[in-house]
Coordinates of C-alpha atoms in Angstrom, one line a residue:
M109 CA 25.6 88.8 86.4
Q110 CA 29.3 88.4 87.1
N111 CA 30.1 90.1 83.9
S112 CA 27.9 93.1 84.7
K113 CA 29.5 93.4 88.1
T114 CA 33.0 93.3 86.7
F115 CA 32.0 95.9 84.1
L116 CA 30.7 98.2 86.8
L117 CA 33.8 97.9 89.0
V118 CA 36.1 98.5 86.0
L119 CA 34.1 101.5 85.0
L120 CA 34.1 102.9 88.5
G121 CA 37.9 102.3 88.6
I122 CA 38.4 104.2 85.4
L123 CA 36.2 107.1 86.6
A124 CA 38.2 107.2 89.9
A125 CA 41.4 107.4 87.8
F126 CA 40.3 110.7 86.2
G127 CA 42.4 112.6 88.7
P128 CA 45.8 111.1 87.8
F129 CA 45.1 111.4 84.1
V130 CA 44.0 115.0 84.4
T131 CA 47.0 116.0 86.4
D132 CA 49.8 113.7 85.3
M133 CA 49.4 112.8 81.6
Y134 CA 50.6 116.0 80.1
L135 CA 53.6 116.5 82.5
P136 CA 56.2 115.5 79.9
G137 CA 54.9 118.2 77.6
L138 CA 55.4 121.1 80.1
P139 CA 58.6 122.4 78.5
S140 CA 57.1 122.6 75.0
M141 CA 54.1 124.4 76.4
T142 CA 56.3 127.3 77.7
V143 CA 57.4 127.8 74.1
Y144 CA 53.9 127.4 72.7
F145 CA 52.4 130.0 75.1
D146 CA 55.6 132.1 75.2
T147 CA 55.5 132.1 79.0
T148 CA 57.5 130.8 82.0
A149 CA 57.6 127.3 83.5
S150 CA 56.0 128.5 86.7
M151 CA 53.0 129.8 84.8
V152 CA 52.6 126.6 82.9
Q153 CA 52.8 124.6 86.2
L154 CA 49.8 126.7 87.5
G155 CA 47.8 124.5 85.2
I156 CA 48.6 121.6 87.6
T157 CA 47.8 123.6 90.7
T158 CA 44.4 124.7 89.4
A159 CA 43.5 121.2 88.2
M160 CA 44.2 119.9 91.8
L161 CA 42.1 122.7 93.3
G162 CA 39.3 121.8 90.8
L163 CA 39.5 118.1 91.8
G164 CA 39.1 119.0 95.5
F165 CA 36.5 121.7 95.0
G166 CA 34.5 119.7 92.5
Q167 CA 33.9 116.9 94.9
I168 CA 32.4 119.3 97.4
I169 CA 29.9 120.4 94.7
V170 CA 29.1 117.1 93.1
G171 CA 28.8 114.9 96.2
P172 CA 25.7 116.5 97.9
L173 CA 24.0 117.0 94.5
S174 CA 24.3 113.3 93.7
D175 CA 22.6 112.6 97.0
K176 CA 19.6 114.7 95.9
Y177 CA 19.4 114.1 92.1
G178 CA 20.9 110.6 91.9
R179 CA 24.3 109.5 90.7
K180 CA 23.8 109.3 86.9
L181 CA 22.7 112.8 86.1
P182 CA 25.6 114.6 87.9
L183 CA 28.0 112.1 86.5
L184 CA 26.9 112.7 82.9
L185 CA 27.0 116.5 83.4
S186 CA 30.5 116.1 84.8
L187 CA 31.6 114.2 81.7
W188 CA 30.0 116.8 79.4
L189 CA 31.9 119.5 81.3
F190 CA 35.1 117.5 81.0
I191 CA 34.6 117.3 77.2
F192 CA 33.9 121.0 76.9
S193 CA 36.8 122.0 79.2
T194 CA 39.2 119.7 77.3
I195 CA 38.2 121.2 74.0
A196 CA 38.7 124.7 75.5
C197 CA 42.2 123.7 76.7
I198 CA 43.1 122.6 73.2
C199 CA 41.8 125.9 71.8
S200 CA 43.2 128.1 74.5
W201 CA 44.5 131.4 73.1
S202 CA 46.7 132.3 76.1
I203 CA 48.2 130.7 79.2
G204 CA 45.7 132.5 81.4
A205 CA 42.8 130.9 79.5
F206 CA 44.5 127.5 79.7
I207 CA 44.9 127.8 83.4
F208 CA 41.2 128.7 83.9
F209 CA 40.0 125.8 81.7
R210 CA 42.3 123.4 83.6
F211 CA 40.4 124.4 86.8
L212 CA 37.1 123.5 85.0
Q213 CA 38.7 120.3 83.8
G214 CA 39.6 119.4 87.4
I215 CA 36.1 120.1 88.6
A216 CA 34.8 117.8 85.9
G217 CA 37.2 115.1 86.8
A218 CA 36.1 115.3 90.4
G219 CA 32.7 114.1 89.4
G220 CA 34.0 110.8 88.3
I221 CA 36.1 110.4 91.5
V222 CA 33.3 111.2 94.0
I223 CA 30.5 109.4 92.2
S224 CA 32.6 106.2 91.7
R225 CA 32.9 105.9 95.5
S226 CA 29.2 106.7 96.0
V227 CA 28.0 104.2 93.4
A228 CA 30.1 101.5 95.0
T229 CA 28.5 102.4 98.4
D230 CA 25.0 102.2 96.9
C231 CA 25.6 98.8 95.5
Y232 CA 27.6 97.0 98.1
G233 CA 28.0 96.7 101.8
G234 CA 30.4 95.3 104.5
K235 CA 33.1 93.0 103.2
E236 CA 31.7 93.2 99.6
L237 CA 32.2 96.9 99.7
A238 CA 35.8 96.5 100.8
K239 CA 36.4 94.1 97.9
A240 CA 34.7 96.5 95.5
F241 CA 37.0 99.4 96.7
A242 CA 40.0 97.0 96.4
M243 CA 39.2 96.3 92.8
I244 CA 38.5 100.0 92.0
S245 CA 41.7 101.0 93.7
A246 CA 43.6 98.4 91.7
V247 CA 42.3 99.7 88.4
N248 CA 42.8 103.3 89.7
G249 CA 46.3 102.4 90.7
L250 CA 47.3 101.8 87.1
A251 CA 46.6 105.5 86.3
P252 CA 49.8 106.9 87.9
I253 CA 51.8 104.3 85.9
L254 CA 50.1 104.8 82.5
A255 CA 49.5 108.6 82.6
P256 CA 53.0 110.0 82.6
V257 CA 54.6 107.1 80.7
G258 CA 51.8 107.3 78.1
G259 CA 52.2 111.0 77.8
G260 CA 55.9 110.6 77.3
V261 CA 55.4 108.0 74.5
M262 CA 52.8 110.2 72.8
L263 CA 55.2 113.1 72.7
K264 CA 57.4 111.0 70.3
F265 CA 54.6 111.2 67.8
T266 CA 52.7 114.4 68.6
N267 CA 52.9 117.5 70.9
W268 CA 51.0 118.4 74.1
L269 CA 47.9 119.2 72.1
G270 CA 47.8 115.5 71.0
I271 CA 47.7 114.5 74.7
F272 CA 44.7 116.6 75.3
V273 CA 43.1 115.2 72.2
F274 CA 43.6 111.8 73.7
L275 CA 42.0 113.0 77.0
L276 CA 39.1 114.3 74.9
F277 CA 38.7 110.9 73.3
L278 CA 38.8 109.3 76.8
G279 CA 36.0 111.6 78.0
V280 CA 33.8 110.8 75.1
L281 CA 34.3 107.1 75.5
L282 CA 33.5 107.3 79.2
L283 CA 30.3 109.3 78.4
L284 CA 29.1 106.6 76.1
L285 CA 29.9 103.9 78.6
C286 CA 28.1 105.8 81.4
L287 CA 25.0 106.1 79.3
R288 CA 24.6 102.3 79.9
L289 CA 24.9 102.8 83.7
K290 CA 21.7 102.1 85.6
E291 CA 20.8 104.7 88.3
P292 CA 21.9 103.0 91.5
L293 CA 20.2 105.5 93.8
P294 CA 16.4 105.3 93.5
P295 CA 14.2 108.4 94.3
E296 CA 13.1 107.0 97.7
R297 CA 16.7 106.8 99.0
R298 CA 17.6 110.4 97.9
I299 CA 17.6 113.3 100.3
D300 CA 14.5 115.4 100.0
V301 CA 15.7 118.9 100.5
P302 CA 16.2 122.0 98.3
A303 CA 19.4 121.9 96.2
F304 CA 21.3 124.5 98.2
S305 CA 20.2 122.9 101.4
S306 CA 21.8 119.6 100.4
F307 CA 25.2 121.2 101.1
R308 CA 24.2 121.4 104.7
T309 CA 24.8 117.7 105.0
F310 CA 28.5 118.4 105.3
L311 CA 28.3 120.0 108.8
P312 CA 26.8 116.9 110.5
L313 CA 29.5 114.7 108.9
F314 CA 32.3 116.8 110.4
K315 CA 30.7 116.2 113.8
K316 CA 30.7 112.4 113.5
R317 CA 33.8 111.1 115.3
R318 CA 33.7 107.6 113.7
F319 CA 33.4 108.8 110.2
M320 CA 36.0 111.6 110.5
D321 CA 38.5 109.3 112.2
Y322 CA 38.4 107.1 109.1
V323 CA 38.8 110.2 106.9
F324 CA 41.8 111.5 108.8
I325 CA 43.4 108.0 109.0
Q326 CA 43.4 107.9 105.2
A327 CA 44.4 111.5 104.9
F328 CA 47.5 111.1 107.0
V329 CA 48.5 107.9 105.2
F330 CA 47.8 109.7 101.9
G331 CA 50.1 112.5 103.1
M332 CA 52.8 110.0 103.9
I333 CA 52.5 108.5 100.4
F334 CA 52.7 112.0 98.8
A335 CA 55.8 112.8 100.8
S336 CA 57.6 109.6 100.0
S337 CA 56.9 110.0 96.3
S338 CA 58.5 113.5 96.1
P339 CA 60.4 114.2 93.0
F340 CA 62.8 116.4 95.1
V341 CA 64.2 113.2 96.6
L342 CA 64.5 111.0 93.5
Q343 CA 65.5 113.7 91.0
E344 CA 67.5 116.2 93.1
H345 CA 69.2 114.0 95.6
Y346 CA 69.5 110.6 93.8
R347 CA 69.9 112.4 90.4
L348 CA 67.5 110.2 88.5
S349 CA 66.7 111.1 84.9
P350 CA 63.0 111.8 84.1
L351 CA 62.8 108.3 82.5
L352 CA 64.2 106.6 85.6
Y353 CA 62.0 108.7 87.8
S354 CA 58.9 107.6 85.8
L355 CA 60.1 103.9 86.2
C356 CA 60.4 104.4 90.0
F357 CA 57.0 106.0 90.0
A358 CA 55.6 103.0 88.2
V359 CA 57.2 100.5 90.6
N360 CA 55.8 102.4 93.6
A361 CA 52.3 102.4 92.0
I362 CA 52.6 98.6 91.6
A363 CA 53.2 98.4 95.3
L364 CA 50.0 100.3 96.0
I365 CA 48.1 98.0 93.6
I366 CA 49.5 94.9 95.5
G367 CA 48.3 96.4 98.8
T368 CA 44.8 97.3 97.5
T369 CA 44.5 93.8 96.1
L370 CA 45.5 92.2 99.4
A371 CA 42.9 94.3 101.3
G372 CA 40.0 92.2 100.1
R373 CA 41.6 89.0 101.6
F374 CA 41.1 90.1 105.3
R375 CA 38.2 88.5 107.2
H376 CA 37.3 91.9 108.7
I377 CA 37.7 95.2 107.0
R378 CA 39.0 96.9 110.1
Q379 CA 41.6 94.2 110.5
G380 CA 43.0 95.1 107.1
M381 CA 43.1 98.8 107.9
V382 CA 44.8 98.3 111.2
T383 CA 47.4 96.0 109.7
G384 CA 48.0 98.6 106.9
V385 CA 48.4 101.5 109.3
I386 CA 50.7 99.8 111.7
G387 CA 52.8 98.2 109.0
S388 CA 53.0 101.6 107.2
F389 CA 54.3 103.3 110.3
V390 CA 57.0 100.7 110.9
L391 CA 58.1 100.8 107.3
A392 CA 57.9 104.7 107.3
V393 CA 60.5 104.6 110.1
F394 CA 62.8 102.4 108.1
T395 CA 62.3 104.5 105.0
G396 CA 62.9 107.7 107.0
L397 CA 66.2 106.2 108.3
T398 CA 67.4 105.5 104.8
L399 CA 66.8 109.1 103.9
W400 CA 68.2 110.6 107.2
Y401 CA 71.5 108.7 106.8
E402 CA 71.6 109.2 103.0
M403 CA 71.7 105.5 102.2
P404 CA 71.9 104.3 98.6
I405 CA 68.8 104.4 96.5
A406 CA 68.4 100.6 96.6
Y407 CA 67.8 100.7 100.4
F408 CA 65.4 103.6 100.1
E409 CA 63.4 102.1 97.2
T410 CA 63.1 98.7 98.9
A411 CA 61.8 100.2 102.2
L412 CA 59.5 102.5 100.3
F413 CA 58.1 99.6 98.1
L414 CA 57.2 97.6 101.2
N415 CA 55.8 100.8 102.9
L416 CA 53.5 101.5 100.0
I417 CA 52.1 97.9 100.1
F418 CA 50.9 98.5 103.6
G419 CA 49.7 102.0 102.5
G420 CA 47.7 100.3 99.8
L421 CA 45.9 98.2 102.5
V422 CA 44.7 101.4 104.1
L423 CA 43.2 103.1 101.1
P424 CA 40.3 100.8 100.2
T425 CA 39.6 99.6 103.8
S426 CA 39.4 103.1 105.4
T427 CA 37.2 104.2 102.4
A428 CA 34.9 101.2 102.9
L429 CA 34.6 101.7 106.6
A430 CA 34.0 105.5 106.3
L431 CA 31.3 105.3 103.6
D432 CA 29.6 102.2 105.0
S433 CA 29.1 104.2 108.2
E434 CA 27.4 107.1 106.3
R435 CA 25.5 105.2 103.7
Q436 CA 22.5 107.6 103.8
N437 CA 24.7 110.5 102.7
A438 CA 27.2 108.6 100.5
G439 CA 27.6 111.4 98.1
A440 CA 28.5 114.1 100.7
A441 CA 30.6 111.6 102.6
S442 CA 32.5 110.7 99.5
A443 CA 33.1 114.4 98.8
V444 CA 34.4 115.1 102.3
F445 CA 36.6 112.0 102.0
G446 CA 38.1 112.9 98.7
A447 CA 38.5 116.6 99.4
V448 CA 40.4 116.1 102.7
S449 CA 42.7 113.6 101.1
F450 CA 43.5 116.0 98.2
L451 CA 44.0 118.8 100.8
A452 CA 46.5 116.6 102.7
G453 CA 48.4 115.9 99.5
G454 CA 48.4 119.6 98.6
I455 CA 49.8 120.6 102.0
V456 CA 52.5 117.9 102.1
S457 CA 53.8 118.4 98.6
P458 CA 55.4 121.8 99.1
L459 CA 56.6 121.0 102.6
V460 CA 59.1 118.4 101.5
G461 CA 61.1 121.1 99.7
I462 CA 61.8 123.0 102.9
G463 CA 65.2 122.9 104.5
N464 CA 67.1 119.6 104.1
I465 CA 65.0 117.7 101.7
L466 CA 65.9 114.2 103.0
H467 CA 65.3 115.1 106.7
T468 CA 62.1 117.0 106.0
T469 CA 60.7 114.1 104.0
A470 CA 61.7 111.6 106.7
I471 CA 60.0 113.6 109.4
I472 CA 56.8 114.1 107.5
M473 CA 56.6 110.4 106.7
V474 CA 57.1 109.3 110.2
V475 CA 54.9 111.9 111.8
S476 CA 52.0 111.4 109.4
S477 CA 52.0 107.6 109.8
A478 CA 52.4 107.9 113.6
I479 CA 49.3 110.1 113.8
A480 CA 47.3 107.6 111.8
V481 CA 48.4 104.9 114.4
L482 CA 47.3 107.1 117.3
M483 CA 43.9 107.6 115.6
I484 CA 43.4 103.9 115.4
G485 CA 44.1 103.6 119.1
G486 CA 41.5 106.2 119.8
K487 CA 38.9 104.3 117.7
K488 CA 38.7 101.1 119.8
N489 CA 35.4 102.1 121.3
A490 CA 33.9 102.6 117.8
A491 CA 35.5 99.6 116.1
S492 CA 33.6 98.0 113.3
T493 CA 33.4 94.2 113.1
T494 CA 32.4 94.2 109.4

């Protein structure tokens, strides 16, 4: 029984890690792709943008459909789409075709992200759900470490096409593993409405204060994390090489893994989230000061490492609280949760490049984490004791 539970959580963690692998693994191969397609760097980078859009848009599609048809069928269809789109990326005849197929690849990857959260919500509740999300987040946290580093190592033996062949292999492997997955949402628990009407479940979710507070708490913390990890700071200001930047990226991802692992040790889920949000705000102030006064990188990285540990506390706890409160529409709730977080990251990423990079990043970090603290203060009347 324990082995099957561990298998499920590891599988869900790998599915949730689809996003970083889709977006990050081929980053080291971008320069060679400009030569291959005889195009500009900005055109090649559009492949990243369209994949991110697909990851956000795809969750909006798959989430409600999984509430109506169950989790397994949409998941398998997403994996088949991932396999098709990856083959299409490999066979792309122009940069325009590649960018389009990257969008499809992002949509396909979104299926794994949204359904992994929904399946966990179907199978667990309360503190067990928080522990499940902590383990999923820990497995998922390895992706930002392994994806770019693995892509860089592969380029020593192959080209960017070889990286996409690996992604294809990963998609086929996950498809075979997911065929073993038992349907966690029986017919009697599914929403009984026409397919297009299932998308109407989004509107009531946006009107639910308790659920949306959890969504925005994570979104603002997520935005703070995105701002702090900006390559503008580490590569343009601190002049780190691509290899050293990857190592710093890996160290920061380890901090998130530590935080997500500690999240399951709190007696109450909300206690873990509050600790994470307040600690993240305090450390965001210190991290911001290291940037504002242009302190050496050792000061910045130490403050950021501690900051991300507290940020790691917020990710699984806020997810568990949000989805536990909307268990009857877990698919749609998971879709809203993921889409808003990706939107927050998408908004923050270009903002840190405006004006003085260090000052802008510091302001975004402090403001984002401060808003998350204020939202916790406004939630006392709706606090959960789970």
